[in-house]
Amino acid sequence: MSAEFTRAESRDVSDSREAETEGHLQEHDLVAAKAPRIAIEAVMPAIDQGRFAAKAIIDRPVRVTATIFADGHDVLAAAVNWQDAQGNARREPMQLVRPLGLDVWEASFTPRSLGRHSFIIEAWWDTYGTYRDELSKKHQAGVNVELELEEGRRLLVAACERSEAELREALEAVHERFQAMGSPSERVALMLARETAHLMAEADARPHLARSEMSYPLEVDRREAEFASWYELFPRSESGDPDRHGTFKDVHRRLPMIRDMGFDVLYFPPIHPIGHAHRKGPNNTLVAGENDPGSPYAIGSEEGGHEAIHPELGTREDFRELVRVAANHGLEIALDFAIQCSPDHPWLKEHPGWFSWRPDGSLRYAENPPKKYQDIVNVDFYAKDAIPSLWLALRDVVQSWVDEGVRIFRVDNPHTKPLPFWEWLIADIKSRDPGVLFLAEAFTRPPMMARLGKLGFTQSYTYFTWRHTKAELTEYLTELNEAPLRECYRPNFFVNTPDINPYFLQSSGRPGFLIRAALATLGSGLWGMYSGFELCEGAPVPDKEEYLDSEKYQLRARDYAAPGNIIYEIAQLNRIRRENPPLHTHLGIRFHQVDNPRLLFFSKGLVGKEDPVLAVVSLDPFEPQEGGFDLPLWQLGLEDDARLAAEDLMSGHRFHWQGRHQWLRLEPGQLPFAVWRIKRSEG
Amino acid sequence: MSAEFTRAESRDVSDSREAETEGHLQEHDLVAAKAPRIAIEAVMPAIDQGRFAAKAIIDRPVRVTATIFADGHDVLAAAVNWQDAQGNARREPMQLVRPLGLDVWEASFTPRSLGRHSFIIEAWWDTYGTYRDELSKKHQAGVNVELELEEGRRLLVAACERSEAELREALEAVHERFQAMGSPSERVALMLARETAHLMAEADARPHLARSEMSYPLEVDRREAEFASWYELFPRSESGDPDRHGTFKDVHRRLPMIRDMGFDVLYFPPIHPIGHAHRKGPNNTLVAGENDPGSPYAIGSEEGGHEAIHPELGTREDFRELVRVAANHGLEIALDFAIQCSPDHPWLKEHPGWFSWRPDGSLRYAENPPKKYQDIVNVDFYAKDAIPSLWLALRDVVQSWVDEGVRIFRVDNPHTKPLPFWEWLIADIKSRDPGVLFLAEAFTRPPMMARLGKLGFTQSYTYFTWRHTKAELTEYLTELNEAPLRECYRPNFFVNTPDINPYFLQSSGRPGFLIRAALATLGSGLWGMYSGFELCEGAPVPDKEEYLDSEKYQLRARDYAAPGNIIYEIAQLNRIRRENPPLHTHLGIRFHQVDNPRLLFFSKGLVGKEDPVLAVVSLDPFEPQEGGFDLPLWQLGLEDDARLAAEDLMSGHRFHWQGRHQWLRLEPGQLPFAVWRIKRSEG
């Protein structure tokens, strides 16, 4: 007996015939005959065939597809049954996707609430559809259909018999009309009528009903999961004086400026007390001076751990006020969740069983090769006393900040903490507030990057920071648009971070910052920048991807009105993003022909109902680049000589393109990119 | 609580810690901490993540791969546990595939018996591997490793404690040597020694042991499942006289000839009694003359059904003798399993409950659009009385022919019979004889073609017959070499069948037959031809893909020595196939550059240890074609100016190519293809 038949799987839930039991009949004979006759394959959206939840956004349609087929040539029917987190269930009929050939069916539904949704696919034999199909063909071919009409009448009678109330009455009325009719062609017309088909579908016994092998989970997030602009700053640098530690109160005066630049999320590195032991000095030196503030990632001191606020930043009430005021400016505060501890973290004394001590009573300091964190030690999630108390304590830390109104967490190095821990923690937090978002700060190998998205991280840092050539950008953005990443991985394109001063920007000057800002803002619904980017800061520690005099180890005061800044351009780009729905996601990007390897030409929203956006970005911060490019007219259903209404979204200039072939020149000293909106409706 | 954690799935089977139960602790906290820490993804070979069995061949290595990773930077270990149909289990350690970057691990094992095998993947924390790695790096960096040596000693002691007998003694001996050593570098050498690593691996507690989500099934077939040459004939045509019905005895004199052409399988269309009602006449006419034999696919008469032999072919003893004699010639008889019935089939009277009767007491005749089979009716697998008696009766039919020594079945139109029926029937038959092979004769849409392979058909008819251009052939053969078809679908390239007289061959003349023979024999391990092909027969029913005067409806006598035949070339091609292992499968094909769109240049076995085969086939049966082509030297690890020893396998001529660029001309009047073997070892 084959293994498949012992496995619990999709069931044929049609009438469970009582099989005639013969003497030599074994159990498997019965099981096989009850196995689903209809195959349901390749269900999407699904991650690892339903092991993890695919990602969706509230109020945006979810397109479900599946390959559905069975033996023979009869007509099938299919539907998606979906339900929300509260268990409210709905059904959407599926349609066979034309053109034919691959048996792909589709349906769309739009989730209207947050949290864990699920769907299953059902398919069954469409007996009346098959009958109509045959009757129609034979009737058109002029064949005598007396026999078919009698078959139809019997289907009608059977449908009456299994129906009740109004439906039964309606079907009986059809039957009476059928009986009263004299001519076969009248009867054919009645049997083919839409109303008859509708009633018969309602009365359908759904023979050979098959269900997809499982219920596919779908995590519905709020819009900010896919569309948001992040601004990162160190509050301690916001005093305006490099010798005075900044506070939450100091951040207030920055809020209008950040909001005016068009940002939605204001993200702070850890705000907790900083340890003293092995504190780092400026530029990651191993010995700190007396007044050096230390790395905020060395969390914990005698003043508290992950639940506490660094006293120099202000009080808890100061933090609450900042969250409130920021919200009034349309800015949501995001916090860092970095699990590591400084050697002074209270947990080392209170919970020594959460750590893995070495024979000499020391702890191994943290490393994320090639980086070394001598001021940090890690908990051991599987240490003797860690389960479940450490896991619960960490969950409680996150929950405590959720309780303070923080609903976005940037998670530091999640790939060095256990996968089941994250899957549990995220599900646990979201079970109380499905609007909480988690950004995974993992820079590691691709399978782990994807897995963090699968197990629940809302969005993720990416390789964007290291993709610069036309080939690299095209390949990477295409990969993000395809399964499996499309279903599980929402990219947040950070142009820089306190940890990453990209080599490209170290020497590119202002045009390079504009190039990266354009690529990030137009390429992904999610993008982020760390303060200083708008001032085109790029001075490195020599030969390293690190900032010189990094804020990770010292206070920095900046002149945010310094000449040469790109604040205006960033504000413009963020405004363009807000006003153009195709830019609210990384999905739907297409690359187009341009005759210059240093120009990247792409569109967003070419398929759909919104007005699409076109962009050409020069990848060269030094020299002007020009070239011919082809407007994607045929994809818009237009002829090669069509007239196309466009708007230059940076300048507001409106004009018409005439014909497919166009030419453009981008000057790095002016604007190294162009972005247009196409009027779908106007010629 | 998230759905994932309630689902039964891969388990972390490491030490089941008793979690400390706190007051507010809910069940899911415990479950999450016991979930597998190590991710095992993308296990191959697998079909639909293990729902169906992947295909393998006895005595050929099966390469298993998986993406395996976990949090952090520690070293992991993994193994494949596999077992055969008798439950004998073995373990193969897996290795990380270099180069790194994707966390892919691999192992190979070679099944030595037929039938349903299975494998699972296990992965665990390689504690000692991680330790060695760190010790080695630090020692090489000149760091003081006293602390690491003490950690190693403790690992050694713990390993002793959990080991027994000889292993324990050996580990204790290592510990004693360690203690007796004076210098740290001696101790480092001992801890890094291969023997120590070997003992520690043996004593490994395998912490965080994770198992793949399921046991992956693997169907191991005999060699003929993937490599065989099929010859099809109608025994009734073998009398040599168009007016005398041929018999099994007549077939005997053809056996040496067929064997000399290099065929392994001799396949007969149905050999059962033929019905009289609605019997078809010559060229598919609806009325048969008195002496017309009818289509052998109209199975069943008063002389019996599927279990019976058509009396005009001979007796059961004649059939048995033919099977025996054919086997002595190295030919295996394959039979047709065509489930349909003629209206005279005994089942209509004996088991009316197996059929779906129309209101007027008639049965619908069979159709496979656009073809109509007025002489055939179909059983209804889900009719009231069909379960399980019809299913069992059909199984018994197949078994009865297996009992007669037939172990290969060509199954007629399986896509019009229920999928669960086939999955059950094939598993049932193979549970008694795993060497029985089933060829699916389905020509329908791709998902069904693949599904039949997935559910158990050993091999399948293909779209090859309709692939002619360079682009079509390249695309199709590439698709067959890639997942998912690679795992589930073994293509049998028939150049023609009684149902398919390809348009290409109707007008191509002899060169076209040579072209298609070369493509089939060199393209796939499995190929087949229907008699007449070797005589370049191609006369069609006008504008149809049907043979004129088809043997399906009348007797045909042929002169197998007729001039212009391609018997010699077919024999050569089959010999070349036998002698060159890369040609024993459709897998491993690669396409190469040739500067002529009418020339197809491909190789088999370029990767591996066998000598590879190169072939260039002209796709033009009318004009000579020539062009430059590039030898795949770099794929063989050779420089562009290398000297390559080659043998022309059709002529036996041996020569050397010098350098990458070569030129060739193929004359349709001579030989429209070239095939060479490359000597991997000789320059």
Coordinates of N, CA, C and O in Angstrom, one line a residue, chain B residues 211-294:
Chain B
R211 N 14.5 17.6 12.1 CA 14.2 16.7 11.0 C 13.4 17.4 10.0 O 12.6 18.3 10.3
S212 N 13.6 17.0 8.7 CA 12.9 17.6 7.6 C 11.4 17.4 7.9 O 11.0 16.4 8.6
E213 N 10.5 18.3 7.4 CA 9.1 18.2 7.7 C 8.5 16.9 7.5 O 7.5 16.6 8.1
M214 N 9.0 16.1 6.6 CA 8.4 14.8 6.3 C 9.5 13.9 5.8 O 10.6 14.2 5.5
S215 N 9.1 12.6 5.6 CA 9.9 11.6 5.0 C 9.5 11.7 3.5 O 8.4 11.6 3.1
Y216 N 10.6 11.9 2.7 CA 10.3 12.1 1.3 C 10.3 10.8 0.5 O 11.3 10.1 0.6
P217 N 9.3 10.5 -0.2 CA 9.2 9.2 -0.9 C 10.0 9.2 -2.2 O 10.1 10.3 -2.8
L218 N 10.5 8.1 -2.6 CA 11.3 8.0 -3.8 C 11.0 6.6 -4.4 O 11.1 5.6 -3.8
E219 N 10.6 6.6 -5.7 CA 10.2 5.4 -6.3 C 11.4 4.9 -7.2 O 11.8 5.6 -8.1
V220 N 12.0 3.8 -6.8 CA 13.1 3.3 -7.5 C 12.7 2.2 -8.6 O 12.1 1.2 -8.2
D221 N 13.0 2.5 -9.8 CA 12.5 1.7 -10.9 C 13.7 1.0 -11.5 O 14.9 1.3 -11.3
R222 N 13.4 -0.1 -12.3 CA 14.5 -0.7 -13.1 C 14.9 0.2 -14.2 O 14.3 1.1 -14.6
R223 N 16.1 -0.1 -14.8 CA 16.8 0.7 -15.8 C 15.9 1.0 -16.9 O 15.9 2.2 -17.5
E224 N 15.0 0.1 -17.4 CA 14.2 0.3 -18.5 C 13.2 1.4 -18.3 O 12.5 1.8 -19.3
A225 N 13.0 1.8 -17.1 CA 12.1 3.0 -16.8 C 12.6 4.2 -17.5 O 11.8 5.1 -17.9
E226 N 13.9 4.3 -17.6 CA 14.5 5.6 -18.2 C 15.2 5.3 -19.5 O 15.5 6.3 -20.2
F227 N 15.6 4.1 -19.7 CA 16.4 3.8 -20.9 C 15.9 2.6 -21.7 O 16.1 1.5 -21.2
A228 N 15.2 2.8 -22.8 CA 14.7 1.7 -23.6 C 14.3 2.3 -24.9 O 13.9 3.4 -25.1
S229 N 14.3 1.4 -25.9 CA 13.9 1.8 -27.3 C 12.7 0.9 -27.6 O 12.7 -0.3 -27.5
W230 N 11.6 1.5 -27.9 CA 10.3 0.9 -28.1 C 10.0 0.7 -29.6 O 10.2 1.6 -30.4
Y231 N 9.5 -0.5 -29.9 CA 9.0 -0.7 -31.3 C 7.6 -1.1 -31.2 O 7.2 -2.0 -30.5
E232 N 6.7 -0.5 -32.0 CA 5.3 -0.8 -31.9 C 4.8 -1.4 -33.2 O 5.2 -0.9 -34.3
L233 N 4.1 -2.5 -33.1 CA 3.5 -3.1 -34.3 C 2.1 -3.7 -34.0 O 1.8 -4.0 -32.8
F234 N 1.3 -3.9 -35.0 CA 0.1 -4.6 -34.9 C 0.3 -6.0 -35.4 O 0.5 -6.3 -36.5
P235 N 0.2 -7.0 -34.4 CA 0.5 -8.4 -34.8 C -0.4 -8.8 -36.0 O 0.0 -9.6 -36.8
R236 N -1.6 -8.3 -36.1 CA -2.5 -8.8 -37.1 C -2.0 -8.4 -38.5 O -2.5 -8.9 -39.5
S237 N -1.1 -7.5 -38.6 CA -0.5 -7.1 -39.9 C 0.7 -7.9 -40.3 O 1.3 -7.6 -41.3
E238 N 1.1 -8.8 -39.5 CA 2.4 -9.5 -39.7 C 2.3 -10.8 -40.5 O 3.3 -11.5 -40.5
S239 N 1.2 -11.0 -41.1 CA 1.1 -12.2 -41.9 C 1.9 -12.1 -43.2 O 2.3 -13.1 -43.9
G240 N 2.2 -10.8 -43.6 CA 2.9 -10.6 -44.9 C 1.9 -10.6 -46.0 O 2.2 -10.3 -47.2
D241 N 0.6 -10.8 -45.7 CA -0.4 -10.9 -46.7 C -1.6 -10.0 -46.3 O -2.2 -10.3 -45.2
P242 N -1.9 -8.9 -47.0 CA -2.9 -8.0 -46.5 C -4.3 -8.6 -46.4 O -5.2 -8.1 -45.8
D243 N -4.5 -9.8 -46.9 CA -5.8 -10.4 -46.9 C -5.9 -11.5 -45.8 O -6.9 -12.2 -45.6
R244 N -4.7 -11.8 -45.1 CA -4.8 -12.8 -44.1 C -4.4 -12.1 -42.7 O -3.4 -11.4 -42.6
H245 N -5.3 -12.4 -41.7 CA -5.1 -11.8 -40.4 C -3.8 -12.4 -39.8 O -3.7 -13.6 -39.7
G246 N -2.9 -11.5 -39.4 CA -1.7 -12.0 -38.8 C -1.9 -12.6 -37.4 O -2.9 -12.3 -36.8
T247 N -0.9 -13.3 -36.9 CA -1.0 -14.0 -35.6 C 0.2 -13.8 -34.8 O 1.2 -13.3 -35.3
F248 N 0.1 -14.2 -33.5 CA 1.3 -14.1 -32.7 C 2.5 -14.9 -33.3 O 3.6 -14.5 -33.2
K249 N 2.1 -16.1 -33.9 CA 3.2 -16.9 -34.5 C 3.9 -16.1 -35.6 O 5.1 -16.3 -35.8
D250 N 3.1 -15.3 -36.4 CA 3.7 -14.5 -37.5 C 4.8 -13.5 -36.9 O 5.7 -13.2 -37.7
V251 N 4.6 -13.1 -35.7 CA 5.5 -12.1 -35.2 C 6.9 -12.7 -35.0 O 7.9 -11.9 -35.0
H252 N 6.9 -14.0 -34.8 CA 8.2 -14.6 -34.4 C 9.3 -14.2 -35.4 O 10.5 -13.9 -35.1
R253 N 9.0 -14.2 -36.7 CA 10.0 -14.0 -37.7 C 10.5 -12.6 -37.7 O 11.5 -12.2 -38.3
R254 N 9.7 -11.7 -37.1 CA 10.1 -10.3 -37.1 C 11.1 -10.0 -35.9 O 11.8 -9.0 -35.9
L255 N 11.1 -10.9 -34.9 CA 11.9 -10.6 -33.7 C 13.4 -10.3 -34.0 O 13.9 -9.3 -33.5
P256 N 14.1 -11.2 -34.8 CA 15.5 -10.9 -34.9 C 15.7 -9.6 -35.6 O 16.6 -8.8 -35.2
M257 N 14.9 -9.2 -36.6 CA 15.0 -8.0 -37.3 C 14.8 -6.8 -36.3 O 15.6 -5.8 -36.4
I258 N 13.8 -6.9 -35.5 CA 13.6 -5.8 -34.5 C 14.7 -5.7 -33.5 O 15.2 -4.6 -33.2
R259 N 15.2 -6.8 -33.1 CA 16.3 -6.8 -32.1 C 17.5 -6.3 -32.8 O 18.3 -5.5 -32.2
D260 N 17.8 -6.7 -34.1 CA 18.9 -6.2 -34.7 C 18.9 -4.6 -34.9 O 19.9 -4.0 -35.0
M261 N 17.7 -4.1 -35.0 CA 17.6 -2.6 -35.1 C 17.9 -2.0 -33.7 O 18.0 -0.8 -33.6
G262 N 18.0 -2.9 -32.7 CA 18.5 -2.3 -31.4 C 17.3 -2.0 -30.4 O 17.5 -1.3 -29.5
F263 N 16.1 -2.5 -30.7 CA 15.0 -2.3 -29.8 C 15.0 -3.2 -28.6 O 15.5 -4.3 -28.7
D264 N 14.4 -2.7 -27.5 CA 14.3 -3.5 -26.3 C 12.9 -3.9 -25.9 O 12.7 -4.9 -25.2
V265 N 12.0 -3.1 -26.4 CA 10.5 -3.3 -26.0 C 9.7 -3.4 -27.3 O 9.9 -2.6 -28.2
L266 N 8.9 -4.5 -27.3 CA 8.0 -4.7 -28.4 C 6.6 -4.5 -27.9 O 6.1 -5.2 -27.1
Y267 N 6.0 -3.4 -28.4 CA 4.7 -3.0 -27.9 C 3.5 -3.3 -28.9 O 3.6 -2.9 -30.0
F268 N 2.5 -3.9 -28.4 CA 1.3 -4.2 -29.2 C 0.1 -3.4 -28.8 O -0.2 -3.3 -27.6
P269 N -0.6 -2.8 -29.7 CA -1.9 -2.3 -29.4 C -2.8 -3.4 -28.9 O -2.4 -4.6 -28.9
P270 N -4.0 -3.1 -28.4 CA -4.8 -4.1 -27.7 C -4.9 -5.4 -28.5 O -5.1 -5.4 -29.7
I271 N -4.8 -6.5 -27.8 CA -4.9 -7.9 -28.4 C -6.1 -8.6 -28.0 O -6.2 -9.8 -28.1
H272 N -7.1 -7.9 -27.6 CA -8.3 -8.5 -27.1 C -9.4 -8.6 -28.2 O -9.3 -8.0 -29.2
P273 N -10.5 -9.4 -27.9 CA -11.6 -9.5 -28.9 C -12.1 -8.1 -29.2 O -12.1 -7.2 -28.4
I274 N -12.5 -7.9 -30.5 CA -13.0 -6.6 -31.0 C -14.5 -6.7 -31.2 O -15.0 -7.7 -31.7
G275 N -15.1 -5.6 -30.8 CA -16.6 -5.6 -30.9 C -17.1 -5.5 -32.3 O -16.3 -5.1 -33.2
H276 N -18.4 -5.8 -32.5 CA -19.0 -5.7 -33.8 C -19.8 -4.5 -34.0 O -19.9 -3.8 -35.0
A277 N -20.5 -4.1 -32.9 CA -21.4 -3.0 -33.0 C -20.7 -1.7 -33.3 O -19.6 -1.4 -32.7
H278 N -21.1 -0.9 -34.3 CA -20.5 0.4 -34.7 C -19.1 0.2 -35.1 O -18.3 1.1 -35.0
R279 N -18.7 -1.0 -35.5 CA -17.3 -1.3 -35.9 C -16.9 -0.3 -37.0 O -17.7 0.0 -37.9
K280 N -15.7 0.2 -36.9 CA -15.2 1.2 -37.9 C -14.7 0.5 -39.1 O -14.1 -0.6 -39.0
G281 N -14.8 1.1 -40.3 CA -14.3 0.6 -41.5 C -12.9 1.3 -41.8 O -12.5 2.1 -41.0
P282 N -12.3 0.9 -42.9 CA -11.0 1.6 -43.3 C -11.1 3.1 -43.2 O -12.1 3.7 -43.6
N283 N -10.0 3.7 -42.8 CA -9.9 5.2 -42.7 C -11.0 5.8 -41.9 O -11.5 6.8 -42.2
N284 N -11.3 5.1 -40.8 CA -12.2 5.6 -39.8 C -13.7 5.8 -40.3 O -14.4 6.7 -39.7
T285 N -14.1 5.1 -41.3 CA -15.4 5.2 -41.8 C -16.4 4.6 -40.8 O -16.0 3.7 -40.0
L286 N -17.6 5.1 -40.7 CA -18.5 4.7 -39.7 C -19.2 3.3 -39.9 O -19.8 2.7 -39.0
V287 N -19.0 2.8 -41.1 CA -19.6 1.5 -41.4 C -18.5 0.5 -41.9 O -17.8 0.8 -42.9
A288 N -18.4 -0.6 -41.2 CA -17.4 -1.6 -41.6 C -17.9 -2.6 -42.6 O -19.1 -3.0 -42.5
G289 N -17.1 -3.0 -43.5 CA -17.4 -4.1 -44.3 C -17.3 -5.4 -43.6 O -16.8 -5.5 -42.4
E290 N -17.8 -6.5 -44.2 CA -17.9 -7.8 -43.5 C -16.5 -8.3 -43.0 O -16.4 -8.9 -42.0
N291 N -15.5 -8.0 -43.8 CA -14.2 -8.5 -43.5 C -13.3 -7.5 -42.8 O -12.1 -7.8 -42.5
D292 N -13.8 -6.4 -42.5 CA -13.0 -5.4 -41.8 C -12.7 -5.8 -40.4 O -13.7 -6.2 -39.7
P293 N -11.5 -5.7 -39.9 CA -11.2 -6.2 -38.6 C -11.6 -5.3 -37.5 O -11.7 -5.8 -36.3
G294 N -11.9 -4.1 -37.7 CA -12.3 -3.1 -36.7 C -11.0 -2.6 -35.9 O -9.9 -3.1 -36.1

